[in-house]
PDB file of C-alpha atoms in Angstrom:
ATOM      1  CA  MET A   1     -15.006  38.768 -22.399  1.00 44.00           C
ATOM      2  CA  ARG A   2     -12.970  39.322 -19.346  1.00 47.00           C
ATOM      3  CA  TYR A   3     -15.575  38.072 -16.871  1.00 43.00           C
ATOM      4  CA  PRO A   4     -16.578  34.744 -18.171  1.00 40.00           C
ATOM      5  CA  SER A   5     -12.899  33.807 -18.319  1.00 40.00           C
ATOM      6  CA  LEU A   6     -12.402  35.080 -14.644  1.00 34.00           C
ATOM      7  CA  ILE A   7     -15.361  33.062 -13.616  1.00 36.00           C
ATOM      8  CA  ILE A   8     -13.918  29.864 -15.417  1.00 37.00           C
ATOM      9  CA  VAL A   9     -10.599  30.308 -13.712  1.00 34.00           C
ATOM     10  CA  CYS A  10     -12.139  30.808 -10.157  1.00 35.00           C
ATOM     11  CA  LEU A  11     -14.363  27.692 -10.716  1.00 34.00           C
ATOM     12  CA  LEU A  12     -11.347  25.690 -11.528  1.00 34.00           C
ATOM     13  CA  LEU A  13      -9.431  26.796  -8.729  1.00 35.00           C
ATOM     14  CA  LEU A  14     -12.225  26.116  -6.490  1.00 36.00           C
ATOM     15  CA  ALA A  15     -12.635  22.454  -7.821  1.00 38.00           C
ATOM     16  CA  ALA A  16      -8.709  22.140  -7.402  1.00 37.00           C
ATOM     17  CA  CYS A  17      -8.846  23.243  -3.781  1.00 38.00           C
ATOM     18  CA  GLY A  18     -11.818  21.069  -2.938  1.00 38.00           C
ATOM     19  CA  GLU A  19     -10.068  17.973  -4.596  1.00 37.00           C
ATOM     20  CA  GLY A  20      -6.982  18.422  -2.392  1.00 37.00           C
ATOM     21  CA  HIS A  21      -8.900  19.055   0.646  1.00 33.00           C
ATOM     22  CA  GLN A  22     -10.892  16.018   0.143  1.00 32.00           C
ATOM     23  CA  GLN A  23      -7.782  13.703  -0.315  1.00 42.00           C
ATOM     24  CA  GLN A  24      -6.189  14.967   2.663  1.00 50.00           C
ATOM     25  CA  GLY A  25      -9.368  14.953   4.825  1.00 51.00           C
ATOM     26  CA  THR A  26     -10.291  11.391   3.776  1.00 65.00           C
ATOM     27  CA  PRO A  27      -9.320   8.873   6.717  1.00 81.00           C
ATOM     28  CA  LEU A  28      -7.298   5.787   5.763  1.00 88.00           C
ATOM     29  CA  PRO A  29      -8.768   2.428   5.992  1.00 93.00           C
ATOM     30  CA  ALA A  30      -7.449   0.285   8.969  1.00 95.00           C
ATOM     31  CA  ALA A  31      -5.445  -2.578   7.542  1.00 96.00           C
ATOM     32  CA  CYS A  32      -7.675  -5.246   8.584  1.00 97.00           C
ATOM     33  CA  GLU A  33     -10.571  -3.540   6.871  1.00 95.00           C
ATOM     34  CA  MET A  34      -8.945  -2.221   3.694  1.00 96.00           C
ATOM     35  CA  LEU A  35     -10.216  -5.408   1.756  1.00 97.00           C
ATOM     36  CA  THR A  36     -12.529  -8.245   2.468  1.00 97.00           C
ATOM     37  CA  LEU A  37     -11.545 -11.733   3.357  1.00 97.00           C
ATOM     38  CA  LYS A  38     -13.251 -12.870   0.012  1.00 97.00           C
ATOM     39  CA  GLN A  39     -11.257 -10.353  -1.864  1.00 97.00           C
ATOM     40  CA  LEU A  40      -8.101 -11.520  -0.358  1.00 98.00           C
ATOM     41  CA  LYS A  41      -8.949 -15.137  -0.925  1.00 97.00           C
ATOM     42  CA  ASP A  42      -9.689 -14.354  -4.683  1.00 97.00           C
ATOM     43  CA  ILE A  43      -6.391 -12.699  -5.202  1.00 97.00           C
ATOM     44  CA  LEU A  44      -4.045 -15.181  -3.085  1.00 97.00           C
ATOM     45  CA  ARG A  45      -6.261 -18.173  -4.444  1.00 97.00           C
ATOM     46  CA  GLU A  46      -6.406 -19.859  -0.958  1.00 96.00           C
ATOM     47  CA  PRO A  47      -8.172 -19.336   2.169  1.00 96.00           C
ATOM     48  CA  VAL A  48      -7.550 -16.271   4.332  1.00 97.00           C
ATOM     49  CA  GLU A  49      -8.834 -16.122   7.934  1.00 95.00           C
ATOM     50  CA  ASN A  50      -8.739 -14.447  11.277  1.00 94.00           C
ATOM     51  CA  PRO A  51      -7.755 -10.912  10.620  1.00 96.00           C
ATOM     52  CA  VAL A  52      -6.131  -9.805  13.798  1.00 96.00           C
ATOM     53  CA  PRO A  53      -4.856  -6.065  14.255  1.00 96.00           C
ATOM     54  CA  THR A  54      -1.114  -6.271  14.935  1.00 90.00           C
ATOM     55  CA  SER A  55       1.346  -3.875  16.158  1.00 83.00           C
ATOM     56  CA  ALA A  56       4.904  -4.788  15.009  1.00 69.00           C
ATOM     57  CA  ASN A  57       6.530  -1.451  15.456  1.00 75.00           C
ATOM     58  CA  ALA A  58       7.191  -1.078  11.767  1.00 72.00           C
ATOM     59  CA  GLY A  59       6.257   2.476  11.438  1.00 79.00           C
ATOM     60  CA  GLU A  60       2.498   1.560  10.659  1.00 88.00           C
ATOM     61  CA  GLN A  61      -0.549   3.625  11.150  1.00 92.00           C
ATOM     62  CA  SER A  62      -2.222   0.042  11.406  1.00 94.00           C
ATOM     63  CA  ALA A  63      -1.154  -3.393  10.404  1.00 95.00           C
ATOM     64  CA  CYS A  64      -3.581  -6.647  10.224  1.00 97.00           C
ATOM     65  CA  THR A  65      -2.229 -10.445  10.274  1.00 96.00           C
ATOM     66  CA  PHE A  66      -4.244 -12.830   8.362  1.00 97.00           C
ATOM     67  CA  THR A  67      -4.295 -16.544   9.008  1.00 96.00           C
ATOM     68  CA  LEU A  68      -3.575 -18.706   5.796  1.00 95.00           C
ATOM     69  CA  PRO A  69      -4.593 -22.170   6.907  1.00 94.00           C
ATOM     70  CA  GLY A  70      -3.345 -23.892   3.975  1.00 90.00           C
ATOM     71  CA  ARG A  71       0.281 -22.947   4.850  1.00 89.00           C
ATOM     72  CA  ALA A  72       2.855 -23.708   7.617  1.00 87.00           C
ATOM     73  CA  VAL A  73       2.108 -22.200  11.241  1.00 84.00           C
ATOM     74  CA  GLY A  74       3.427 -18.694  11.288  1.00 82.00           C
ATOM     75  CA  ASP A  75       3.359 -18.270   7.345  1.00 89.00           C
ATOM     76  CA  ASP A  76       0.856 -15.452   7.589  1.00 95.00           C
ATOM     77  CA  LEU A  77      -0.212 -12.646   5.302  1.00 97.00           C
ATOM     78  CA  VAL A  78       0.457  -9.288   6.847  1.00 96.00           C
ATOM     79  CA  ILE A  79      -0.763  -5.819   5.599  1.00 97.00           C
ATOM     80  CA  TYR A  80       0.545  -2.584   6.775  1.00 96.00           C
ATOM     81  CA  VAL A  81      -0.820   0.764   6.358  1.00 95.00           C
ATOM     82  CA  LEU A  82       2.551   3.053   6.939  1.00 92.00           C
ATOM     83  CA  LYS A  83       2.673   6.562   8.795  1.00 86.00           C
ATOM     84  CA  SER A  84       5.627   7.354   6.516  1.00 77.00           C
ATOM     85  CA  ASN A  85       3.877   8.410   3.098  1.00 82.00           C
ATOM     86  CA  ALA A  86       6.619   9.147   0.846  1.00 90.00           C
ATOM     87  CA  GLY A  87       4.117  10.435  -1.496  1.00 87.00           C
ATOM     88  CA  LYS A  88       5.553   8.895  -4.633  1.00 88.00           C
ATOM     89  CA  ASP A  89       8.747  10.750  -3.939  1.00 90.00           C
ATOM     90  CA  ALA A  90      11.807   8.684  -5.050  1.00 89.00           C
ATOM     91  CA  GLY A  91      14.078   9.800  -2.386  1.00 92.00           C
ATOM     92  CA  ARG A  92      11.683   9.393   0.618  1.00 94.00           C
ATOM     93  CA  PHE A  93      10.530   6.016  -0.933  1.00 94.00           C
ATOM     94  CA  LYS A  94      14.394   4.904  -1.042  1.00 94.00           C
ATOM     95  CA  THR A  95      14.652   5.815   2.594  1.00 94.00           C
ATOM     96  CA  LEU A  96      11.743   3.668   3.293  1.00 94.00           C
ATOM     97  CA  VAL A  97      13.102   0.823   1.338  1.00 95.00           C
ATOM     98  CA  SER A  98      16.463   1.074   3.425  1.00 95.00           C
ATOM     99  CA  GLU A  99      14.350   0.729   6.826  1.00 92.00           C
ATOM    100  CA  TRP A 100      12.663  -2.263   5.570  1.00 93.00           C
ATOM    101  CA  GLN A 101      15.913  -3.518   4.147  1.00 94.00           C
ATOM    102  CA  ALA A 102      17.475  -3.203   7.653  1.00 92.00           C
ATOM    103  CA  ARG A 103      14.539  -4.970   9.176  1.00 87.00           C
ATOM    104  CA  ASN A 104      15.138  -7.798   6.663  1.00 87.00           C
ATOM    105  CA  MET A 105      18.665  -8.296   7.687  1.00 87.00           C
ATOM    106  CA  GLY A 106      20.166  -6.548   4.882  1.00 89.00           C
ATOM    107  CA  ALA A 107      18.153  -8.446   2.249  1.00 92.00           C
ATOM    108  CA  GLU A 108      18.783  -7.602  -1.554  1.00 93.00           C
ATOM    109  CA  TYR A 109      15.524  -6.095  -3.361  1.00 95.00           C
ATOM    110  CA  GLU A 110      14.153  -5.363  -6.603  1.00 95.00           C
ATOM    111  CA  LEU A 111      13.021  -1.540  -7.431  1.00 94.00           C
ATOM    112  CA  GLU A 112      10.506  -0.834  -9.989  1.00 90.00           C
ATOM    113  CA  THR A 113       8.111   1.950 -10.907  1.00 83.00           C
ATOM    114  CA  VAL A 114       4.907   1.234 -12.671  1.00 81.00           C
ATOM    115  CA  SER A 115       2.675   4.204 -13.722  1.00 82.00           C
ATOM    116  CA  GLY A 116       4.585   6.627 -11.378  1.00 87.00           C
ATOM    117  CA  TYR A 117       4.143   4.396  -8.557  1.00 93.00           C
ATOM    118  CA  PRO A 118       7.395   3.364  -6.766  1.00 95.00           C
ATOM    119  CA  MET A 119       7.759   0.001  -5.552  1.00 96.00           C
ATOM    120  CA  ALA A 120      10.257  -2.335  -3.995  1.00 97.00           C
ATOM    121  CA  PHE A 121      10.165  -6.185  -3.386  1.00 97.00           C
ATOM    122  CA  PHE A 122      12.069  -8.400  -1.087  1.00 97.00           C
ATOM    123  CA  PRO A 123      11.794 -11.906  -2.268  1.00 95.00           C
ATOM    124  CA  GLY A 124      12.056 -13.349   1.378  1.00 91.00           C
ATOM    125  CA  GLU A 125      14.006 -16.225   2.645  1.00 88.00           C
ATOM    126  CA  ARG A 126      12.176 -19.032   4.301  1.00 82.00           C
ATOM    127  CA  ASN A 127      12.336 -18.895   8.085  1.00 78.00           C
ATOM    128  CA  VAL A 128      14.550 -15.717   8.044  1.00 85.00           C
ATOM    129  CA  TYR A 129      12.063 -13.058   6.771  1.00 89.00           C
ATOM    130  CA  PRO A 130       8.805 -13.160   4.647  1.00 92.00           C
ATOM    131  CA  PRO A 131       8.398 -11.684   1.077  1.00 95.00           C
ATOM    132  CA  THR A 132       7.875  -8.246   1.359  1.00 96.00           C
ATOM    133  CA  PHE A 133       6.341  -5.774  -1.157  1.00 97.00           C
ATOM    134  CA  LEU A 134       6.430  -2.019  -0.463  1.00 97.00           C
ATOM    135  CA  ILE A 135       4.470   0.623  -2.674  1.00 96.00           C
ATOM    136  CA  SER A 136       4.019   4.583  -2.276  1.00 94.00           C
ATOM    137  CA  PHE A 137       0.860   6.243  -3.352  1.00 93.00           C
ATOM    138  CA  LYS A 138       0.150  10.044  -3.105  1.00 92.00           C
ATOM    139  CA  GLN A 139      -2.101   9.451   0.041  1.00 92.00           C
ATOM    140  CA  VAL A 140      -0.423   6.287   1.646  1.00 93.00           C
ATOM    141  CA  ASP A 141       2.437   3.760   1.695  1.00 95.00           C
ATOM    142  CA  LEU A 142       1.565   0.134   2.121  1.00 96.00           C
ATOM    143  CA  ALA A 143       3.704  -3.058   2.882  1.00 96.00           C
ATOM    144  CA  VAL A 144       2.557  -6.477   2.271  1.00 97.00           C
ATOM    145  CA  GLN A 145       4.284  -9.445   3.743  1.00 96.00           C
ATOM    146  CA  GLY A 146       3.656 -13.143   2.918  1.00 96.00           C
ATOM    147  CA  ALA A 147       2.490 -12.886  -0.458  1.00 97.00           C
ATOM    148  CA  ALA A 148       4.222 -13.552  -3.924  1.00 96.00           C
ATOM    149  CA  LYS A 149       5.122 -10.249  -5.885  1.00 96.00           C
ATOM    150  CA  ASP A 150       2.100 -10.417  -8.253  1.00 96.00           C
ATOM    151  CA  ASP A 151      -0.408 -11.215  -5.703  1.00 97.00           C
ATOM    152  CA  ALA A 152       0.913  -8.282  -3.439  1.00 97.00           C
ATOM    153  CA  LYS A 153       0.554  -5.934  -6.391  1.00 96.00           C
ATOM    154  CA  SER A 154      -2.889  -7.329  -6.928  1.00 97.00           C
ATOM    155  CA  ILE A 155      -3.880  -6.589  -3.056  1.00 98.00           C
ATOM    156  CA  VAL A 156      -2.328  -2.860  -3.332  1.00 97.00           C
ATOM    157  CA  PHE A 157      -3.998  -1.963  -6.705  1.00 96.00           C
ATOM    158  CA  ARG A 158      -7.271  -3.442  -5.727  1.00 97.00           C
ATOM    159  CA  ALA A 159      -7.108  -1.141  -2.652  1.00 96.00           C
ATOM    160  CA  MET A 160      -6.023   1.793  -4.908  1.00 95.00           C
ATOM    161  CA  VAL A 161      -8.936   1.297  -7.108  1.00 95.00           C
ATOM    162  CA  GLN A 162     -11.378   0.731  -4.043  1.00 95.00           C
ATOM    163  CA  TYR A 163     -10.213   3.851  -2.302  1.00 94.00           C
ATOM    164  CA  GLN A 164      -9.166   5.971  -5.304  1.00 93.00           C
ATOM    165  CA  TRP A 165      -5.769   6.531  -4.309  1.00 92.00           C
ATOM    166  CA  LYS A 166      -3.352   8.240  -6.974  1.00 90.00           C
TER     167      LYS A 166
END
């Protein structure tokens, strides 16, 4: 009886180690390639064009600016794959939010947690700073600028499902 139990425990440990290694070893998608233009168009319900890799010095691993031709010039969608990786830790996420608050000139924000995913939303102020949504997954932190709160949530959760982030 002792050996079958030992074998089962060993198999469970190996499976857990393999799962953790796979998550850490999986490269993150570039922001421009995270979702297709069609997926973004379906979520935003408006045309989305011209993905351009962007470097905005916002602590990103990658960033992408998408043109929204139905909006005013400069009113773009920007997706950031961040380097910070708070990993769903509330304290580290709060630090990330504070950094973005400083970038947004001390703007007020709303914190929320849905199913264990810490999120923050800055509603935006026209011609001052765009609406900004932040979320932390175990594998990656994301920021979406230029989208309404529900649309930004749809973008990040579509990516979460597609890349199996937790």
